[in-house]
mmCIF file of C-alpha atoms in Angstrom:
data_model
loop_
_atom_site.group_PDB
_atom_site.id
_atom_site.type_symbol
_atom_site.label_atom_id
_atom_site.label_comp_id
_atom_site.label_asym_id
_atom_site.label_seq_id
_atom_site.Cartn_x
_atom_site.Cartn_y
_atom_site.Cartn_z
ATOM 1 C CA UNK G 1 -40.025 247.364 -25.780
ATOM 2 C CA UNK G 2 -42.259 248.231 -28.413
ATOM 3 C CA UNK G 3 -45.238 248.207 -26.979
ATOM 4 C CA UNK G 4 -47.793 248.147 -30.181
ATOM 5 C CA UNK G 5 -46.157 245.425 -31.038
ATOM 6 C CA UNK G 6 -46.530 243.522 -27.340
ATOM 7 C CA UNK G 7 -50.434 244.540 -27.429
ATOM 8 C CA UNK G 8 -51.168 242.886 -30.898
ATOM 9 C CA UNK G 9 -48.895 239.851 -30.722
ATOM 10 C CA UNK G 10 -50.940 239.479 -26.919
ATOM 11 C CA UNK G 11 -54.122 240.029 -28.434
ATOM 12 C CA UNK G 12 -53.405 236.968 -31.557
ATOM 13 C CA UNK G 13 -52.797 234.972 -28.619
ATOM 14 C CA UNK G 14 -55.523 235.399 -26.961
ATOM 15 C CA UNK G 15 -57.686 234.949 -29.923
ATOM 16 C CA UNK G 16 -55.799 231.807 -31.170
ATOM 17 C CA UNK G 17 -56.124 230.074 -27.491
ATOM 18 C CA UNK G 18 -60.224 231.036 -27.447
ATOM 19 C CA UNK G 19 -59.868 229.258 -31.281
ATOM 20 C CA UNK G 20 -58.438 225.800 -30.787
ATOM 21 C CA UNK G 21 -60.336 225.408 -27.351
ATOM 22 C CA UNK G 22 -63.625 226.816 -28.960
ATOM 23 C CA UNK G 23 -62.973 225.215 -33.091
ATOM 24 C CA UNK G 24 -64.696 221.281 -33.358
ATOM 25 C CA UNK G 25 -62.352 220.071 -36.016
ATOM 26 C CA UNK G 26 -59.529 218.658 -34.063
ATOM 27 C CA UNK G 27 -57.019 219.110 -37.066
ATOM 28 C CA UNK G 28 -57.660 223.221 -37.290
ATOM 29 C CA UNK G 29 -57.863 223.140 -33.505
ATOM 30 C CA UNK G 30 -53.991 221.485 -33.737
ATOM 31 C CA UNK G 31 -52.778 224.031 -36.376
ATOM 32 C CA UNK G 32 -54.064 227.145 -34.446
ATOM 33 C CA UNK G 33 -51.999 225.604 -31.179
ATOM 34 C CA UNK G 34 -49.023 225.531 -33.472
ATOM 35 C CA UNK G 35 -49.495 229.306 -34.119
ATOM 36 C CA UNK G 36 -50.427 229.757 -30.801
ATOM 37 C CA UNK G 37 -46.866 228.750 -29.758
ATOM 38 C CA UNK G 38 -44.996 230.349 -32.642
ATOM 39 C CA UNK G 39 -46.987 232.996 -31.500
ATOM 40 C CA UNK G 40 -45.816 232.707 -27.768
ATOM 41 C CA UNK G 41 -42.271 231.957 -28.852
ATOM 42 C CA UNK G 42 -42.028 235.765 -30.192
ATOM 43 C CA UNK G 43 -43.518 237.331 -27.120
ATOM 44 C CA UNK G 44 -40.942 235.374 -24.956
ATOM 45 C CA UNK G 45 -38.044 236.598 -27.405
ATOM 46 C CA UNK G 46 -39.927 240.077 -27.032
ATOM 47 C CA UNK G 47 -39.526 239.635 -23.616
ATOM 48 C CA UNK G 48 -36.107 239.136 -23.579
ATOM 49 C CA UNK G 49 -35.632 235.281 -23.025
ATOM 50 C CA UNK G 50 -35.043 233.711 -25.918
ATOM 51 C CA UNK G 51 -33.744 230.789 -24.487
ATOM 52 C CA UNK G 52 -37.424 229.788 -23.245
ATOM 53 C CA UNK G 53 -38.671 231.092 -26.595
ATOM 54 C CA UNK G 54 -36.532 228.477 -28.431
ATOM 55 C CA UNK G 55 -37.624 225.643 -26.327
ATOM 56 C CA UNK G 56 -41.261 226.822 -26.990
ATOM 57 C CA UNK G 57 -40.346 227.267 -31.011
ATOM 58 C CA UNK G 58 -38.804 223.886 -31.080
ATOM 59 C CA UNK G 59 -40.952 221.829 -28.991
ATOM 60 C CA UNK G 60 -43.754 223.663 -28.961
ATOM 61 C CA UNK G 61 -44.677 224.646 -32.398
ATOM 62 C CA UNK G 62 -42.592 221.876 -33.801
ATOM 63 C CA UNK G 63 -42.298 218.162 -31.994
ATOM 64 C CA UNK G 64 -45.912 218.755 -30.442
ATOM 65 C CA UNK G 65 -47.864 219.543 -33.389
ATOM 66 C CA UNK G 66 -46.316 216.298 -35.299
ATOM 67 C CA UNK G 67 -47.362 214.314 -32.320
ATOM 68 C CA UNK G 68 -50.747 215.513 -32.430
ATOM 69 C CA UNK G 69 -51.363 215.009 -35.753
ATOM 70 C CA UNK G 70 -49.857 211.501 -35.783
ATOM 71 C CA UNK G 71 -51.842 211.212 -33.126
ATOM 72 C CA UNK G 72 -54.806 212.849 -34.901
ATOM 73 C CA UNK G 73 -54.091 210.067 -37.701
ATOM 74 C CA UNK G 74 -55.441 206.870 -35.269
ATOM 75 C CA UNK G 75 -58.256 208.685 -34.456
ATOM 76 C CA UNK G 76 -61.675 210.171 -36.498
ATOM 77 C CA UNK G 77 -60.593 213.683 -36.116
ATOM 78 C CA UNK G 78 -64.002 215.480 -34.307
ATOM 79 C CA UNK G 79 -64.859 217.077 -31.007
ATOM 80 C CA UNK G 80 -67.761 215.807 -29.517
ATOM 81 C CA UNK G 81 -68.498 218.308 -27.095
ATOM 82 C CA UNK M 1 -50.441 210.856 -47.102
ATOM 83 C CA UNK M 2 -49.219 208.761 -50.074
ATOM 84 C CA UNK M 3 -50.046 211.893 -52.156
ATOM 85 C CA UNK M 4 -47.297 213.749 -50.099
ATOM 86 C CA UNK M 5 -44.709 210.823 -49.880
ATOM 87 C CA UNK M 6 -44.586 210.700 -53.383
ATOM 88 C CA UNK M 7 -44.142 214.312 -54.487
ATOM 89 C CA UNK M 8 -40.622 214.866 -55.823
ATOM 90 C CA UNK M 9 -40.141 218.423 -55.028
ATOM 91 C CA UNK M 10 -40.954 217.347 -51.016
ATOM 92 C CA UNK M 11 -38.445 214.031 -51.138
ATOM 93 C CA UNK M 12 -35.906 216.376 -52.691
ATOM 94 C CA UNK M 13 -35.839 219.241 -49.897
ATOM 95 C CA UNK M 14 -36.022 217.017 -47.102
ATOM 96 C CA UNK M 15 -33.275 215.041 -48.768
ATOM 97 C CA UNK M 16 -31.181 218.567 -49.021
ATOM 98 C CA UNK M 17 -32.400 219.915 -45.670
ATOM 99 C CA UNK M 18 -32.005 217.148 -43.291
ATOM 100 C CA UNK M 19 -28.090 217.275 -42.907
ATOM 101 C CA UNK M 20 -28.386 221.461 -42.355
ATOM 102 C CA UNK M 21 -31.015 221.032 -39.884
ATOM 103 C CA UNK M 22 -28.483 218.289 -37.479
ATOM 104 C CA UNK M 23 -25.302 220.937 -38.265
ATOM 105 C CA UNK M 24 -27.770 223.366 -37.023
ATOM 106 C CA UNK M 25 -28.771 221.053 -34.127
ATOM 107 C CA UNK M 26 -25.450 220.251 -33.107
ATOM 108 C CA UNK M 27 -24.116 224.367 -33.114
ATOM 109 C CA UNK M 28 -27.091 224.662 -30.777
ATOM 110 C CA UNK M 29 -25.563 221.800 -28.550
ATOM 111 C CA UNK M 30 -22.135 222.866 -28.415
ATOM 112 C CA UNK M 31 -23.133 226.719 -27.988
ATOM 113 C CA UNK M 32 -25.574 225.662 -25.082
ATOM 114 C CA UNK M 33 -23.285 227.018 -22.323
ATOM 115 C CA UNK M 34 -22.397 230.587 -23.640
ATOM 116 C CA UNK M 35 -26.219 231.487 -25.284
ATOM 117 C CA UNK M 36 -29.360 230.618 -25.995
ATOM 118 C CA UNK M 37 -29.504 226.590 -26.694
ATOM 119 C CA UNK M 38 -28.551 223.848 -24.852
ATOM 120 C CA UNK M 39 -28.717 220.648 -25.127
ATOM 121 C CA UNK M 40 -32.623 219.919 -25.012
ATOM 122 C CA UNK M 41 -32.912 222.293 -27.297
ATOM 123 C CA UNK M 42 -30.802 220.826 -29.872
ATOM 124 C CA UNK M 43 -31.677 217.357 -29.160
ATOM 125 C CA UNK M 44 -35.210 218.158 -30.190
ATOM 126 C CA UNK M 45 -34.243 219.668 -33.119
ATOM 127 C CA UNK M 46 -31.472 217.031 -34.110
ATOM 128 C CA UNK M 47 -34.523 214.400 -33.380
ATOM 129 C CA UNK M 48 -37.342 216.956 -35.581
ATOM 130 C CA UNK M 49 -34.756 216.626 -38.196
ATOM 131 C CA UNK M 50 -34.868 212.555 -37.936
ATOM 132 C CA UNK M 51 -38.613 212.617 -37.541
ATOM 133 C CA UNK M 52 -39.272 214.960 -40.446
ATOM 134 C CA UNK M 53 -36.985 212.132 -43.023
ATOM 135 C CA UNK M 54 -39.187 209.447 -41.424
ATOM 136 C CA UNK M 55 -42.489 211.573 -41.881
ATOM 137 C CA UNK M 56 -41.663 211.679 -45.925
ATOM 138 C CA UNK M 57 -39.525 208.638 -46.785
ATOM 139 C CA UNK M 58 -41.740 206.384 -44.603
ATOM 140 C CA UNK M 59 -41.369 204.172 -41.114
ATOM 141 C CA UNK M 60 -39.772 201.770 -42.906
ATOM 142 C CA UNK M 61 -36.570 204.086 -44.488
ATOM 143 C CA UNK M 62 -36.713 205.768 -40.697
ATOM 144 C CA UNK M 63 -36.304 202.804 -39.015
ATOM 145 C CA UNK M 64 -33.695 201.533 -40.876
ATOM 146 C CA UNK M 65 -31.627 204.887 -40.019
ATOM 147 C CA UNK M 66 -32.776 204.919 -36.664
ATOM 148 C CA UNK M 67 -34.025 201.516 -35.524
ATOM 149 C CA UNK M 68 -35.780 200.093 -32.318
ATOM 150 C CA UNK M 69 -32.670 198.862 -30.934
ATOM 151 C CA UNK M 70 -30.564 201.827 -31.583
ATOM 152 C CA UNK M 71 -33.368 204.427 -30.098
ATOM 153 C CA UNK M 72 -32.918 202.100 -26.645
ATOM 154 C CA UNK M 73 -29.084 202.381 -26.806
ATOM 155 C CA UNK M 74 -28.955 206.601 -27.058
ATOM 156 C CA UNK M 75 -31.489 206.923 -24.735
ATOM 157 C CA UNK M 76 -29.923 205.310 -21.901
ATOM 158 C CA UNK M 77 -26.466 205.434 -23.049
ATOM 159 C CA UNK M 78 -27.306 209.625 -22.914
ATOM 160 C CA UNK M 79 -28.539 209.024 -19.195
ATOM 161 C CA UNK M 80 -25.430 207.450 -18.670
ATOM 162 C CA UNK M 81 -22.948 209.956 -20.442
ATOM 163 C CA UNK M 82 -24.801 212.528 -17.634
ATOM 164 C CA UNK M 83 -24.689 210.308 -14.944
ATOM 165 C CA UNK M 84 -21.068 209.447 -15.675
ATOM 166 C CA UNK M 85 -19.939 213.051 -15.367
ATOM 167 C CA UNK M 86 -21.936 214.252 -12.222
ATOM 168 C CA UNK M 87 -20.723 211.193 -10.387
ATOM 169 C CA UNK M 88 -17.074 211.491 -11.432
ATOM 170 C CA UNK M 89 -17.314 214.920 -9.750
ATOM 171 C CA UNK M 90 -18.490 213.434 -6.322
ATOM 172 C CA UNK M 91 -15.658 210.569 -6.516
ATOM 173 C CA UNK M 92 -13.026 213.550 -6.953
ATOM 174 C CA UNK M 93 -14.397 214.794 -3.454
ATOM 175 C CA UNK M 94 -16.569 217.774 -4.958
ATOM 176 C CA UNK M 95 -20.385 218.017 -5.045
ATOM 177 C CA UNK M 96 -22.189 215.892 -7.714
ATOM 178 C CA UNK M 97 -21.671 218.084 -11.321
ATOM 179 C CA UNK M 98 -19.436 220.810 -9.651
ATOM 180 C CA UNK M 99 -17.190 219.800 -12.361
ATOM 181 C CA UNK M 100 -13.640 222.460 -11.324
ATOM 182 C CA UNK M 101 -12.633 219.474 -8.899
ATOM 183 C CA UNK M 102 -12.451 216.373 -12.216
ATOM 184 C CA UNK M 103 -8.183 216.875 -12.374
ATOM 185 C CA UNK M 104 -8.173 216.687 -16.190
ATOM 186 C CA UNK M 105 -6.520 220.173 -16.394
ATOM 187 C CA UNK M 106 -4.929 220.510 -12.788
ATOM 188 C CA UNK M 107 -3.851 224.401 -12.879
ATOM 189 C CA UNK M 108 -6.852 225.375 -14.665
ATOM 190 C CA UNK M 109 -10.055 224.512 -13.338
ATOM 191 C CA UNK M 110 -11.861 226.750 -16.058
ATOM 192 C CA UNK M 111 -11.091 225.009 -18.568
ATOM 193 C CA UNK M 112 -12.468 221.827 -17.443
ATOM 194 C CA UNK M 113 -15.556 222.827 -16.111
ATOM 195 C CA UNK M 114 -16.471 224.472 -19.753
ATOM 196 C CA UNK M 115 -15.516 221.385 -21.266
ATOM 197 C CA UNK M 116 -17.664 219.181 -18.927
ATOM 198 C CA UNK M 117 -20.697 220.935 -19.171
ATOM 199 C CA UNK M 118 -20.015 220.523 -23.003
ATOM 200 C CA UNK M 119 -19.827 216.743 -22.124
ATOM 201 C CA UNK M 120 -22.961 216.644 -19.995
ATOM 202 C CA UNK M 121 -25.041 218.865 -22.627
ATOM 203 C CA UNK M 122 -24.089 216.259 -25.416
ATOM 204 C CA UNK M 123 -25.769 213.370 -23.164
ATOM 205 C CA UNK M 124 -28.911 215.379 -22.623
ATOM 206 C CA UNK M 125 -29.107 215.788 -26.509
ATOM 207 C CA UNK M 126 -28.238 211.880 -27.272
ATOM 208 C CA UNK M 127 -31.056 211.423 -24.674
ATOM 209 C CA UNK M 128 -33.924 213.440 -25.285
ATOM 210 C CA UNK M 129 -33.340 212.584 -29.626
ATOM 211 C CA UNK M 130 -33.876 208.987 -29.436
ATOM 212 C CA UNK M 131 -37.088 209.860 -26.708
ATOM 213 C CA UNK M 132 -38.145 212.414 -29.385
ATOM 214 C CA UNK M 133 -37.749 209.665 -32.032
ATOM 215 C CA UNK M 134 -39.261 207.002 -30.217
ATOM 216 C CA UNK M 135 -42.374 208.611 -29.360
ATOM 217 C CA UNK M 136 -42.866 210.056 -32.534
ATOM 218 C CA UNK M 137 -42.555 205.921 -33.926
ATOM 219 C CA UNK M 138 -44.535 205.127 -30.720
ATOM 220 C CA UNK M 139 -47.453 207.213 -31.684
ATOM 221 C CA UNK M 140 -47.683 207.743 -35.664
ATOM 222 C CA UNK M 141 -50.208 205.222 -37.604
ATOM 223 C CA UNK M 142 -48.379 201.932 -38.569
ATOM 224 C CA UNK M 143 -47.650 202.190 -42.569
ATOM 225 C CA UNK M 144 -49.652 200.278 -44.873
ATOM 226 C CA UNK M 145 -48.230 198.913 -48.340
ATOM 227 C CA UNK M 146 -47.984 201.434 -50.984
ATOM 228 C CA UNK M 147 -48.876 199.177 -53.643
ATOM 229 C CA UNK M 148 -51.451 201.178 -55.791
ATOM 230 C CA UNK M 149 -50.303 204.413 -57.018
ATOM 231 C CA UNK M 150 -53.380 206.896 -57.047
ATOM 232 C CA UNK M 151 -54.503 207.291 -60.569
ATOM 233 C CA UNK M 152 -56.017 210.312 -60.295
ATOM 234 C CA UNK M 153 -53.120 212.106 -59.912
ATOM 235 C CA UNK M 154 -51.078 211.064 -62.623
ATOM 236 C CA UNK M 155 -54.381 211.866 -64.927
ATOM 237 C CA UNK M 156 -54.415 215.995 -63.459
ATOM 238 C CA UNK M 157 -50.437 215.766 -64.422
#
């Protein structure tokens, strides 16, 4: 355990889940949930369990984002609220 | 969208990288017992794989590799390959997927439990790759006709 290492990758997260919750542009908000779950996929591998960390890389960071944005591609893109 | 479809460099490493990315999908599969992997795992990657060639050579090209009719097939014959297996246990007079009791092997037990959860993992990947597939065909805009090639591009060139 490294701990620097546990502290900052902790601390992107927390500042990429305030992003895409907080950002209005629904593309950006998509793309900073992708690197919020590459992200997460390297503290579960840090954590010693990298079989949940390569569900999370593969579905997470990979099948989910291309669903969103095909998803994002129907629709006009922007938060309301 | 168009602007991407038509770049050569992308067609030409998706073309390349497609065929790694299943070998590397289907090492996950069969390794899903003694590490990290499994078969969800690789089934999602086997299907990113598909979905990624369908993202760049279009619906149409995708659904000729992977149509409609064959999604329907994997995904329930997958269901089937698992259901097959843990059932086959219970008629040999075990519990359903304790798979020692299937008398493939009959002095070595082992054996055939490693190879069945090798048979069940494969039906979870058939499975959850044409669900991947599907949804990703479910929920991407429908294509419109390429017809007009944008001209601004071939002016920057």
């Amino acid at each position: 355990m490294i701990w620097i290492l546990d502290i900052t990758l902790l601390l992107f997260l927390v500042v990429c889940a305030i992003a895409a919750i907080s950002i209005k542009d629904l593309l950006s908000a998509v793309i900073i949930l992708s690197a919020y779950s590459l992200i997460m996929a390297i503290v579960w591998v840090e954590m010693q369990s990298v079989d949940v960390g390569f569900t999370e890389a593969a579905v997470g960071a990979g099948i989910t984002t291309v669903l969103f944005i095909a998803t994002l591609a129907r629709t006009e893109g922007r938060s309301e609220d | 969208m168009s602007g991407i479809q038509e770049s050569i460099v992308i067609r030409t490493v998706v073309r390349i990288m497609v065929p790694f990315i299943q070998i590397f999908a289907l090492y996950v599969i069969m390794h899903g017992a003694s590490g990290p992997g499994g078969g969800f795992q690789g089934g999602v990657i086997f299907g990113a794989g598909i979905i990624l060639y369908a993202m760049i050579y279009g619906h149409k090209e995708g659904k000729q590799r992977m149509s409609d009719k064959l999604n329907r097939i994997l995904s329930s014959s997958g269901v089937a390959i698992f259901a097959v297996t843990g059932i086959s246990c219970l008629v040999f007079g075990g519990m359903f997927l304790q798979y020692g009791v299937v008398p493939l092997l009959p002095d070595n037990p082992a054996v055939v439990s490693r190879l069945l959860i090798d048979v069940v993992e494969i039906g979870i990947g058939i499975t959850v790759l044409a669900v991947m597939i599907s949804l990703f065909f479910d929920v991407s805009p429908p294509e419109t006709d390429e017809e007009e090639l944008p001209a601004s591009e071939e002016a920057g060139q």
